[in-house]
PDB file of C-alpha atoms in Angstrom:
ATOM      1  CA  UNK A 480       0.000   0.000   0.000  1.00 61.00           C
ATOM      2  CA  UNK A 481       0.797   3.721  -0.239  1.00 65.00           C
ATOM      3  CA  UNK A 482       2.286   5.304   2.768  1.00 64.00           C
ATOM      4  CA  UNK A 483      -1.199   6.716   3.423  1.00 69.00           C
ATOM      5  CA  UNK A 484      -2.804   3.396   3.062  1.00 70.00           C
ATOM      6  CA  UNK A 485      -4.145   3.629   0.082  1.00 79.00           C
ATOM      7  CA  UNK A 486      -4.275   0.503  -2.561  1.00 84.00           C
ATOM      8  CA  UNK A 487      -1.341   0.648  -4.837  1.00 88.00           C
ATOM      9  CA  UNK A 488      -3.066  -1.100  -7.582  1.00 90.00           C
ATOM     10  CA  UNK A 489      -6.544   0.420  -8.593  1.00 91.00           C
ATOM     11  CA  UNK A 490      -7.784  -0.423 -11.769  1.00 89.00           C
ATOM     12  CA  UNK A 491     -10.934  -0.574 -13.382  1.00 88.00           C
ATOM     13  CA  UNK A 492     -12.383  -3.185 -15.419  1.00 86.00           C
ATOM     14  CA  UNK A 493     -15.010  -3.864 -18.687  1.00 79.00           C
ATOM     15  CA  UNK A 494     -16.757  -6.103 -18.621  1.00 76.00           C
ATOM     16  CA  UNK A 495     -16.992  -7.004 -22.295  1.00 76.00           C
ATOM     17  CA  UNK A 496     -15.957 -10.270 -24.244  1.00 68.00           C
ATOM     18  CA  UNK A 497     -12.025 -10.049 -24.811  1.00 68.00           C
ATOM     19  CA  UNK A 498     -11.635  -6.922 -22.915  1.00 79.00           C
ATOM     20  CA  UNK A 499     -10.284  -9.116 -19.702  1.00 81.00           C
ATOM     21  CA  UNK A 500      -7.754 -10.329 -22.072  1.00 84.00           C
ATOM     22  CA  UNK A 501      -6.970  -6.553 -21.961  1.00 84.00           C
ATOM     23  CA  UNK A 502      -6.851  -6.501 -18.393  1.00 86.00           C
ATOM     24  CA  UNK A 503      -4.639  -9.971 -18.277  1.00 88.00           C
ATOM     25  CA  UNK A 504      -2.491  -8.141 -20.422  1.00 87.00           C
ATOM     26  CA  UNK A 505      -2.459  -4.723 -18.744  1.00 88.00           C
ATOM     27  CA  UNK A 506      -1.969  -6.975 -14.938  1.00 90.00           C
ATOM     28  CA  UNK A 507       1.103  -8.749 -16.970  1.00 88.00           C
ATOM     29  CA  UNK A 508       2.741  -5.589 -18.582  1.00 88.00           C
ATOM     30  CA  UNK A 509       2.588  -3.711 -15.072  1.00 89.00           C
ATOM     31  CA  UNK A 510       5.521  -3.110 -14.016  1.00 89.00           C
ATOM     32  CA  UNK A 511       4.952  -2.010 -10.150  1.00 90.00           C
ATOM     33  CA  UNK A 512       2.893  -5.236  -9.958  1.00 92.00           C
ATOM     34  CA  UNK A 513       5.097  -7.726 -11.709  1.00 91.00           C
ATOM     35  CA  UNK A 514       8.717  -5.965  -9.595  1.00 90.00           C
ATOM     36  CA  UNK A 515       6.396  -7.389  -6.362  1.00 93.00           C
ATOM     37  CA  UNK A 516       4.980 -10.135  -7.523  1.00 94.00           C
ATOM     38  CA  UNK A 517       7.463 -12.302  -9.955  1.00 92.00           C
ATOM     39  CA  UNK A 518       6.451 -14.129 -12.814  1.00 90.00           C
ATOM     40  CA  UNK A 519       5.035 -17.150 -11.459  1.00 92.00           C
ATOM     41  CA  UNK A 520       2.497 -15.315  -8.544  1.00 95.00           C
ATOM     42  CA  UNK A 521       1.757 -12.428 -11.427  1.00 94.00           C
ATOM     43  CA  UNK A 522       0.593 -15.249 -13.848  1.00 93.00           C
ATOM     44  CA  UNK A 523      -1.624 -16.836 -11.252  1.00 95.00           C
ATOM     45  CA  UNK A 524      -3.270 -13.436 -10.207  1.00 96.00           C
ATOM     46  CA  UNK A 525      -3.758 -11.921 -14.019  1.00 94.00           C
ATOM     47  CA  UNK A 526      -4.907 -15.282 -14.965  1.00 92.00           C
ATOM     48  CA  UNK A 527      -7.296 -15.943 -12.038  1.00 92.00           C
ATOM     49  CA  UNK A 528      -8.727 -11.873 -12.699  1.00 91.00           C
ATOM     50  CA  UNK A 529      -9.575 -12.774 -15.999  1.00 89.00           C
ATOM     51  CA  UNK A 530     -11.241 -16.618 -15.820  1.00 86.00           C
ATOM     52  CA  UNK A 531     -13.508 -14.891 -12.708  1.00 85.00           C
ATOM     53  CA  UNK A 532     -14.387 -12.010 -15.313  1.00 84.00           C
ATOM     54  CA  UNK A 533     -14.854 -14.244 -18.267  1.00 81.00           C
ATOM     55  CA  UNK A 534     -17.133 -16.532 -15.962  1.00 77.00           C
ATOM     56  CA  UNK A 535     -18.710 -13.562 -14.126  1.00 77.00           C
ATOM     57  CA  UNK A 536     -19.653 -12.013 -17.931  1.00 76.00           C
ATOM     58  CA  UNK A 537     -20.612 -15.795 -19.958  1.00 73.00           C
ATOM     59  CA  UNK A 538     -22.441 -17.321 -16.869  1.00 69.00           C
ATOM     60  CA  UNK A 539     -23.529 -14.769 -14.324  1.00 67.00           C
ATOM     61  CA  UNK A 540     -25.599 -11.197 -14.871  1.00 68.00           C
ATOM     62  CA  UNK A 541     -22.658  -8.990 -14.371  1.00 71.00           C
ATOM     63  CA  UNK A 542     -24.614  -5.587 -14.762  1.00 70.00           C
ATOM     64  CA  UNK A 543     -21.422  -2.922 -13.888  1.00 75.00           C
ATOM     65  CA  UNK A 544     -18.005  -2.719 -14.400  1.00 78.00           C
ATOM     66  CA  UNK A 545     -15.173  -4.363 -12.336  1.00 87.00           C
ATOM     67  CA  UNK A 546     -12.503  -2.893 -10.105  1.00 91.00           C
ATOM     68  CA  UNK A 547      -9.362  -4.482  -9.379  1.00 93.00           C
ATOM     69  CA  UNK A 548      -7.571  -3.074  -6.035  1.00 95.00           C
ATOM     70  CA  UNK A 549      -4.104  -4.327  -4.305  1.00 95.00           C
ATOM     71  CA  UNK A 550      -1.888  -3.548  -1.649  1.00 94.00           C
ATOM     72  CA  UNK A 551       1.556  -4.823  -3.147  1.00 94.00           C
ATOM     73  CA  UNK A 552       3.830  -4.583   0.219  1.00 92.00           C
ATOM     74  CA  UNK A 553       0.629  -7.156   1.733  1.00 94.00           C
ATOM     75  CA  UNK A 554       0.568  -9.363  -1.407  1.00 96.00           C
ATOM     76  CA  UNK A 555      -3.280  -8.850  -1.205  1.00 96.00           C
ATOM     77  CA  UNK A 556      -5.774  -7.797  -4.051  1.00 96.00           C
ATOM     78  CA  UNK A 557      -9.347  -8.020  -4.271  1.00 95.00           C
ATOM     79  CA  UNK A 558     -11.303  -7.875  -7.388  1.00 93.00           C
ATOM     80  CA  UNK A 559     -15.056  -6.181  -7.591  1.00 90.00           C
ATOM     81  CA  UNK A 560     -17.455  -7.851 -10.070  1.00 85.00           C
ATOM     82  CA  UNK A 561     -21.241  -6.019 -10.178  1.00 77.00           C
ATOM     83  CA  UNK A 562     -24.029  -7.446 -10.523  1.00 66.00           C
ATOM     84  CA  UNK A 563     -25.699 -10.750  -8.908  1.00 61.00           C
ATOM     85  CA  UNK A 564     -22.972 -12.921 -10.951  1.00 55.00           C
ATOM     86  CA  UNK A 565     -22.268 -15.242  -8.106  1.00 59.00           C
ATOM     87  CA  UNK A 566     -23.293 -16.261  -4.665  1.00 55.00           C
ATOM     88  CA  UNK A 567     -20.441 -18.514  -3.419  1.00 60.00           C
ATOM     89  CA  UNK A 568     -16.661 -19.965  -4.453  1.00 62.00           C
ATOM     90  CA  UNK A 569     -18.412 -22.974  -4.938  1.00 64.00           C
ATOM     91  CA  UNK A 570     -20.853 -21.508  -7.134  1.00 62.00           C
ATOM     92  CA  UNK A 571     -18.118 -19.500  -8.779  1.00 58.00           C
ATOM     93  CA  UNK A 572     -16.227 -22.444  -9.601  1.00 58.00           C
ATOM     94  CA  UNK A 573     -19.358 -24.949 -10.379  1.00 54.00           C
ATOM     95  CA  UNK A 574     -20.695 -23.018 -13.142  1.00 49.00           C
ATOM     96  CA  UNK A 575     -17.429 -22.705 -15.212  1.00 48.00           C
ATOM     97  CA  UNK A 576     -16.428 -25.318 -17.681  1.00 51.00           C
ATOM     98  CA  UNK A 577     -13.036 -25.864 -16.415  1.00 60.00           C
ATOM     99  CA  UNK A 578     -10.747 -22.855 -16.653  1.00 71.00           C
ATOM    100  CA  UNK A 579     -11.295 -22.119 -12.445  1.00 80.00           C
ATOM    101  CA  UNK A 580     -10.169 -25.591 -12.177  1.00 81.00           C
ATOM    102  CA  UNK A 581      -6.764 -24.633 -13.826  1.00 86.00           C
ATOM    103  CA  UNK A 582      -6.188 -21.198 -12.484  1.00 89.00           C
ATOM    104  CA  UNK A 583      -7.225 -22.424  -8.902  1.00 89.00           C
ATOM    105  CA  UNK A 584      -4.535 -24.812  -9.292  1.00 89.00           C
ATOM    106  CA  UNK A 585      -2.456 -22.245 -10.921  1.00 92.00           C
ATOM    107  CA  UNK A 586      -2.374 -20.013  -7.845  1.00 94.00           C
ATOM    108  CA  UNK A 587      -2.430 -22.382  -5.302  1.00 94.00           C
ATOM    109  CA  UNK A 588       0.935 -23.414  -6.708  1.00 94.00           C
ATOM    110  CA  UNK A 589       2.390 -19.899  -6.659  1.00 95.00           C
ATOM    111  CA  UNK A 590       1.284 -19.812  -2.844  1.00 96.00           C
ATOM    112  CA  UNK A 591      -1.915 -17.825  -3.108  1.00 96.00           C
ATOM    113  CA  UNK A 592      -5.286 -18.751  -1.863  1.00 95.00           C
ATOM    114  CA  UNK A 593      -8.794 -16.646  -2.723  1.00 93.00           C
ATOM    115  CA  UNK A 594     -12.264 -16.366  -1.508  1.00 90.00           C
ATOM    116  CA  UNK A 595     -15.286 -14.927  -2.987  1.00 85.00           C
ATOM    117  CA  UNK A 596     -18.446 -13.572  -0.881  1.00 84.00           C
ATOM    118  CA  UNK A 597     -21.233 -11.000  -2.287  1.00 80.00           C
ATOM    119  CA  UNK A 598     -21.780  -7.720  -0.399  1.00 79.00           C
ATOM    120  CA  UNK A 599     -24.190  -5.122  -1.814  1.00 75.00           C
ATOM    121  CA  UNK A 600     -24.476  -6.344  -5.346  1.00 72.00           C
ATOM    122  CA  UNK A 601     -20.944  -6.439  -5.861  1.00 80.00           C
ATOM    123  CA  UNK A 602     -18.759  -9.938  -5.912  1.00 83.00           C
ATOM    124  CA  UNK A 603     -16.225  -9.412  -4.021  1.00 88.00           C
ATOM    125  CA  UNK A 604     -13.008 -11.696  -4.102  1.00 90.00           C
ATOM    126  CA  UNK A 605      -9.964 -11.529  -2.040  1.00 94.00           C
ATOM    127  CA  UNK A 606      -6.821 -12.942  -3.523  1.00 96.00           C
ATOM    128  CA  UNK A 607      -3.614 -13.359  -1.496  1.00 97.00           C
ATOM    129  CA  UNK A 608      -0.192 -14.740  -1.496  1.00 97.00           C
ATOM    130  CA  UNK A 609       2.084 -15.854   1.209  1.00 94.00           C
ATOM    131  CA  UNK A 610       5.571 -14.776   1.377  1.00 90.00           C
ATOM    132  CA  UNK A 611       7.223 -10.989   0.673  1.00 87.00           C
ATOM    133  CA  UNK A 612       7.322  -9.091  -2.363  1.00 89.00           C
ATOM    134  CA  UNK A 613      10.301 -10.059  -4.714  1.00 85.00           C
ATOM    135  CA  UNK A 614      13.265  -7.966  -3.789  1.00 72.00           C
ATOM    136  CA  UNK A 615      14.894  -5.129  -5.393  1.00 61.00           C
ATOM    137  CA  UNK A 616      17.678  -6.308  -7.986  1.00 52.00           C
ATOM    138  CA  UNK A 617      15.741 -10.334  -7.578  1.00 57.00           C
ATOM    139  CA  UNK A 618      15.571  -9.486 -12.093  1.00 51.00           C
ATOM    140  CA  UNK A 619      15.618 -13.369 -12.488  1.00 56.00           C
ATOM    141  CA  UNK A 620      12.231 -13.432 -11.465  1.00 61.00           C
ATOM    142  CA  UNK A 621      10.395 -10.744 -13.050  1.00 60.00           C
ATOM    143  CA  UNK A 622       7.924 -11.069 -15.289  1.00 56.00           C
ATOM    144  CA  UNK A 623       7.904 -13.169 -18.873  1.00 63.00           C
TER     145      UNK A 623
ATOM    146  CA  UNK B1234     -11.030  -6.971 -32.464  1.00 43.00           C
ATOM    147  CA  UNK B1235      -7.613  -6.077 -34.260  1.00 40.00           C
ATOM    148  CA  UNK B1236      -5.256  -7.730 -31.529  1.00 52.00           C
ATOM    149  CA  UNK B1237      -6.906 -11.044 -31.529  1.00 73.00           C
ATOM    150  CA  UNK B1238      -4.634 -13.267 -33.609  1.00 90.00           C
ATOM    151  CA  UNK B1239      -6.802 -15.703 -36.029  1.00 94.00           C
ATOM    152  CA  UNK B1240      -5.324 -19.343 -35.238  1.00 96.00           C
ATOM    153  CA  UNK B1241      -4.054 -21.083 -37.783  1.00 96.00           C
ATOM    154  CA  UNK B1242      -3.329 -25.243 -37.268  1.00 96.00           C
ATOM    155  CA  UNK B1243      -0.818 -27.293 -39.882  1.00 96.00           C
ATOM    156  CA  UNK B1244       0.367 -30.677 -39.427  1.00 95.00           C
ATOM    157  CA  UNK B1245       3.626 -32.597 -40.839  1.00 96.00           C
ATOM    158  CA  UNK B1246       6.104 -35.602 -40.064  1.00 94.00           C
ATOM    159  CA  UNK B1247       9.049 -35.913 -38.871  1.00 92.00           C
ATOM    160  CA  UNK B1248      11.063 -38.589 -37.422  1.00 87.00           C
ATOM    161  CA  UNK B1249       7.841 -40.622 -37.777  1.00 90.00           C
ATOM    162  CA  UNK B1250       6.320 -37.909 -35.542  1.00 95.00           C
ATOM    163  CA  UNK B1251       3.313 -36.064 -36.563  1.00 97.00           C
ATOM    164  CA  UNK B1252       4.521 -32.400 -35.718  1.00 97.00           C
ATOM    165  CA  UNK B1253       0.685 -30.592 -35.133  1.00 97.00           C
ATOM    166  CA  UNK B1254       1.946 -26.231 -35.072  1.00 98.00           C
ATOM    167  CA  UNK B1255      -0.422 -24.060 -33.429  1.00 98.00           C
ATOM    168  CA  UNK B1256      -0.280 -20.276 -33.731  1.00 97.00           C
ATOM    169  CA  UNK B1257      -2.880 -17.593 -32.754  1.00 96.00           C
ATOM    170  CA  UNK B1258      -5.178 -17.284 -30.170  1.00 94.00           C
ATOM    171  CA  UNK B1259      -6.441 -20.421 -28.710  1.00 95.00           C
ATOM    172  CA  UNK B1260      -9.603 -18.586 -26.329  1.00 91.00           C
ATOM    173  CA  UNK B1261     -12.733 -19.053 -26.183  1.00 85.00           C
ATOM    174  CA  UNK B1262     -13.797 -14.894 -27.481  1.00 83.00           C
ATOM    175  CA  UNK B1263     -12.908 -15.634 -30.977  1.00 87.00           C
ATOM    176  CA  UNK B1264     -15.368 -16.158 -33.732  1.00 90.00           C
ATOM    177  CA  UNK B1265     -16.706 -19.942 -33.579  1.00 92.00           C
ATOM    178  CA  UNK B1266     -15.653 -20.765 -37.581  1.00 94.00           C
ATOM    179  CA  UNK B1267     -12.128 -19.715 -35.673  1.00 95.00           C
ATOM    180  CA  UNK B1268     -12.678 -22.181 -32.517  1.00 94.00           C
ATOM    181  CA  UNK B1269     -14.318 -24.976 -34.770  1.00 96.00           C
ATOM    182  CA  UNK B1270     -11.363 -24.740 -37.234  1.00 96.00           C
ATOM    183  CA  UNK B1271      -8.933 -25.461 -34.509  1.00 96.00           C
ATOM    184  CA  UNK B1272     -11.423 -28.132 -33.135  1.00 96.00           C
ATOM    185  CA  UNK B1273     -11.260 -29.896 -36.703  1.00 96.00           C
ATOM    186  CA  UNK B1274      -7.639 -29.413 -37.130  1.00 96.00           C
ATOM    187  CA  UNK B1275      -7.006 -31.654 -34.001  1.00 96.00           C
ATOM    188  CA  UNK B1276      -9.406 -34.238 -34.771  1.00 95.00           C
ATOM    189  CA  UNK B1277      -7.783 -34.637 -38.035  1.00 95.00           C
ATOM    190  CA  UNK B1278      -4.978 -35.900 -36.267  1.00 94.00           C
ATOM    191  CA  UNK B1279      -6.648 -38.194 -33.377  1.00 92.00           C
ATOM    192  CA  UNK B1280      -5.665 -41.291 -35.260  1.00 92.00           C
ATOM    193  CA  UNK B1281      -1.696 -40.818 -35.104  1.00 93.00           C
ATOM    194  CA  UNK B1282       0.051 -42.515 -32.486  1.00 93.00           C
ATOM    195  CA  UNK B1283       3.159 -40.110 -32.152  1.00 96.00           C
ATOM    196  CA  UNK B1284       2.010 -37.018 -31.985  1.00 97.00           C
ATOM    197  CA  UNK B1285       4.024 -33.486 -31.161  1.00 97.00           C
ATOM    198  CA  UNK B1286       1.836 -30.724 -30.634  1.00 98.00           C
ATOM    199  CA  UNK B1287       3.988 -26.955 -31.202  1.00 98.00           C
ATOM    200  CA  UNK B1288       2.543 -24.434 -29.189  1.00 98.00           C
ATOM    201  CA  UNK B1289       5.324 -21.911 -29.187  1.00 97.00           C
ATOM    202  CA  UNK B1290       4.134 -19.633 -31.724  1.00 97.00           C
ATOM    203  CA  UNK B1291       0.856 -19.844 -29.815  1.00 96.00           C
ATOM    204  CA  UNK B1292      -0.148 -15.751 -28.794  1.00 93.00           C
ATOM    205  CA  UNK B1293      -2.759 -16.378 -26.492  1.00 91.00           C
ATOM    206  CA  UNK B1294      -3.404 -19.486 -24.344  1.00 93.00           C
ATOM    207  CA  UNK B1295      -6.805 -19.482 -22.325  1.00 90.00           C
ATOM    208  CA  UNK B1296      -8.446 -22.271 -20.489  1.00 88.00           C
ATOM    209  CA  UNK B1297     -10.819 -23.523 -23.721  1.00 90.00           C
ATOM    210  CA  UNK B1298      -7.462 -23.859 -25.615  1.00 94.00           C
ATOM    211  CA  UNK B1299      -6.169 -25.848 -22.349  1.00 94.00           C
ATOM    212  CA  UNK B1300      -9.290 -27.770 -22.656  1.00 93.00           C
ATOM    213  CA  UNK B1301      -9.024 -28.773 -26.414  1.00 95.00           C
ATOM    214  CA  UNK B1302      -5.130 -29.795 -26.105  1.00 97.00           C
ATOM    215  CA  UNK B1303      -5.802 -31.665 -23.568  1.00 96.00           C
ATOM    216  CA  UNK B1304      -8.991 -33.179 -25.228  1.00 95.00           C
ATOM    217  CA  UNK B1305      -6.900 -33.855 -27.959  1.00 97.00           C
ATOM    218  CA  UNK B1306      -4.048 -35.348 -25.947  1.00 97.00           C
ATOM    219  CA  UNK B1307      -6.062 -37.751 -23.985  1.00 96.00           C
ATOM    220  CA  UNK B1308      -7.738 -39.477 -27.112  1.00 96.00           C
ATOM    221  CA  UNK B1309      -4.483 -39.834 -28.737  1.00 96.00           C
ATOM    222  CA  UNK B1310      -3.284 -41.719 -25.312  1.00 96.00           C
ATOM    223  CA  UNK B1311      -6.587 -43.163 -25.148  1.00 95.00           C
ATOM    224  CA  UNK B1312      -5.907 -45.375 -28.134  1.00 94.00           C
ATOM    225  CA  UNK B1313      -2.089 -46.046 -27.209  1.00 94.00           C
ATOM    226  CA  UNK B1314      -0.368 -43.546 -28.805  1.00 95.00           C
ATOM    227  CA  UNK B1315       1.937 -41.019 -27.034  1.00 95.00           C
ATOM    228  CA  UNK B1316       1.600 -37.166 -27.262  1.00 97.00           C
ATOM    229  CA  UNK B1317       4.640 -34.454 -26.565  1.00 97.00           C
ATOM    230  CA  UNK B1318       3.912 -30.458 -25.984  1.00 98.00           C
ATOM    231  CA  UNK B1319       6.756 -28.008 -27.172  1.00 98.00           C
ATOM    232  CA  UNK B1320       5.638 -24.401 -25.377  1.00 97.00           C
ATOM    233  CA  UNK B1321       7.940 -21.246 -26.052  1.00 96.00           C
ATOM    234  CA  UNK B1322      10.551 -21.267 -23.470  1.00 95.00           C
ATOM    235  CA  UNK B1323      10.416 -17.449 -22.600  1.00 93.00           C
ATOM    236  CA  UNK B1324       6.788 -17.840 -21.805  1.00 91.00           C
ATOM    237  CA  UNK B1325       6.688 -20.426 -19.262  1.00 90.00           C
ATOM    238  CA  UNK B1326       4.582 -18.653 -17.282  1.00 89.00           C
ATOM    239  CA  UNK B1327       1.389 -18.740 -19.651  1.00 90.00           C
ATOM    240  CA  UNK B1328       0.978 -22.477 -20.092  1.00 94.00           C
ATOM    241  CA  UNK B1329       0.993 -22.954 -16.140  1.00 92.00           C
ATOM    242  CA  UNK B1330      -2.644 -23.936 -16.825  1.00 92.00           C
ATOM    243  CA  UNK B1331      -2.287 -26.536 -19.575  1.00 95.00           C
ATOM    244  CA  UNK B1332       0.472 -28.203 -17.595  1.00 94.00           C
ATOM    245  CA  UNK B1333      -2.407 -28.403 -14.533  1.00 91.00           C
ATOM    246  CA  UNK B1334      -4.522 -30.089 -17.333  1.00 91.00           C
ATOM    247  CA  UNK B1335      -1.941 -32.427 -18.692  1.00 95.00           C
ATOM    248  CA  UNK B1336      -0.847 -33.276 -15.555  1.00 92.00           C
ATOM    249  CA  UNK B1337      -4.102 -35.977 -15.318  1.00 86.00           C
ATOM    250  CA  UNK B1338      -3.137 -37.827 -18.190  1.00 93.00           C
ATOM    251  CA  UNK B1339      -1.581 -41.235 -17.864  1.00 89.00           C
ATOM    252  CA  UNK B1340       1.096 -41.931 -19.295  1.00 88.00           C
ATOM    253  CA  UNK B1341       2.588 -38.788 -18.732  1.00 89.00           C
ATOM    254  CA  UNK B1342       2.180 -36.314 -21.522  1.00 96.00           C
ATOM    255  CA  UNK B1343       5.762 -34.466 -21.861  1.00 95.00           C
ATOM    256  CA  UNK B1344       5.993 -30.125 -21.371  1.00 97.00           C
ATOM    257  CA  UNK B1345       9.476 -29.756 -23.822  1.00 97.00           C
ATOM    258  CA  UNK B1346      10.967 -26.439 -23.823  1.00 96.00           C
ATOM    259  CA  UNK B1347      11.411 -27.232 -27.536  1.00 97.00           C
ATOM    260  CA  UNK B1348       9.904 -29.371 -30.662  1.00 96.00           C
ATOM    261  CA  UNK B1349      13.454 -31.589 -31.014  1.00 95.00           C
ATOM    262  CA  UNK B1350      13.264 -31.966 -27.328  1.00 96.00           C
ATOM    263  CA  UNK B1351       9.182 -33.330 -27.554  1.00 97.00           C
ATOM    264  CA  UNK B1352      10.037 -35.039 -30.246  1.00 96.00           C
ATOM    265  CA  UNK B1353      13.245 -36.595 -28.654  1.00 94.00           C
ATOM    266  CA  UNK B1354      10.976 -37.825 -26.013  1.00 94.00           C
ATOM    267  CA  UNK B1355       8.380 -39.797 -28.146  1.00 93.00           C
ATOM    268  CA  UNK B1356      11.010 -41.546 -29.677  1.00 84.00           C
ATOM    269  CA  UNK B1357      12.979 -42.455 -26.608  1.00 71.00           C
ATOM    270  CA  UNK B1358       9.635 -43.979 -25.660  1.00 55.00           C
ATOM    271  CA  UNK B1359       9.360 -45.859 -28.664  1.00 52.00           C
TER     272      UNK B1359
END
């Protein structure tokens, strides 16, 4: 986070076939974001963002746009979806074909873990990693 | 959509490998002529038994291309054949997913960093 506490990552997102690809691209080409994250946790998080947007839009009744907010130094990010798309994880996961499955697996390998609950018409899910931010000078494992 | 990337499939041997190159987009947000053409192009080759699948000129990997490799992979190992991935080695990072799908698939189906390498390794199997 800033050093008045505010998220270091704010972005917002459209919810429009392809246009998450924009925002897996825009996560993936962010430099502040990939210097803290490395390669492996960055892939996990973009691609997790955009397989709960592309579910949220094909499968649920996402009626607003998204919002994407993290606190780098806390590894922590949560992503807003509008609109009644989901009421659980489970439900989250259930309805998609299979790509959840993968990126699930995806982050839990790079140490992160997630959680999805609905507050106020928005979906609200928390993604996390363990560990510290990569360190200055750690270039090896920057982004692809 | 000017940045999606229309896939293209083409398929030749080598070595008494069937070499299957993929390049484009492999998601699910493309037109479905694109998605069913890649669909066809890998049934086309379900009947080999050595089979090397190139995706290192692939632009965009999502989970419905995961799904259809994979797809494609198990029938080909369904029947007794044996199926080898080459990715691009400076994008490791992007086929983390297809590696989560391959990973189910028994016998192993081998991640090469390139096509010589997956090729190597369906031969050495032999």
């Amino acid at each position: 986070m800033t050093a008045d506490g505010k998220p270091d990552v704010n972005l917002d997102l459209v919810m429009h076939p392809q246009r998450y690809w924009e925002t897996y691209d825009a996560l993936k080409r962010d430099g502040a974001i990939a210097k803290a994250l490395g390669k492996d946790r960055l892939e996990a998080l973009a691609r997790l963002v955009r397989e709960l947007s592309e579910n949220a839009y094909h499968h649920g009744h996402v009626t607003s746009p998204g919002k994407l907010i993290g606190h780098l130094s806390l590894l922590t990010f949560e992503l807003r979806l509008g609109g009644p798309a989901f009421d659980s994880k489970k439900q989250a996961s259930g309805r998609n074909t299979g790509g959840l499955y993968s990126s699930d697996a995806v982050l839990t390998q790079a140490g992160g873990t997630w959680s999805h609950r609905c507050t106020s018409g928005w979906n609200v899910y928390k993604i996390h990693f363990d560990g510290a931010p990569i360190a200055d000078g750690d270039a090896d494992d920057l982004a692809e | 959509m000017t940045w999606q990337s229309k896939p293209k499939i083409e398929s030749r041997e080598k070595d008494g490998v069937i070499v299957l190159h993929l390049e484009g987009d492999l998601i699910l947000d493309m037109p479905s002529e694109w998605r069913q053409a890649v669909i066809d192009g890998l049934d086309a080759q379900r009947e080999n038994d050595r089979v090397m699948v190139d995706l290192s000129a692939v632009n965009q990997l999502g989970s419905w291309g995961e799904k259809r490799i994979k797809s494609f992979a198990a029938g080909v190992v369904g029947t007794g054949g044996r199926v080898a991935v080459a990715i691009d080695p400076h994008r490791t990072a992007m086929y983390a997913g297809l590696r989560v799908e391959l990973a189910g698939i028994d016998p192993v189906v081998v991640v090469a960093n390139s096509g010589d390498d997956a090729i190597a390794t369906l031969k050495v199997s032999q």
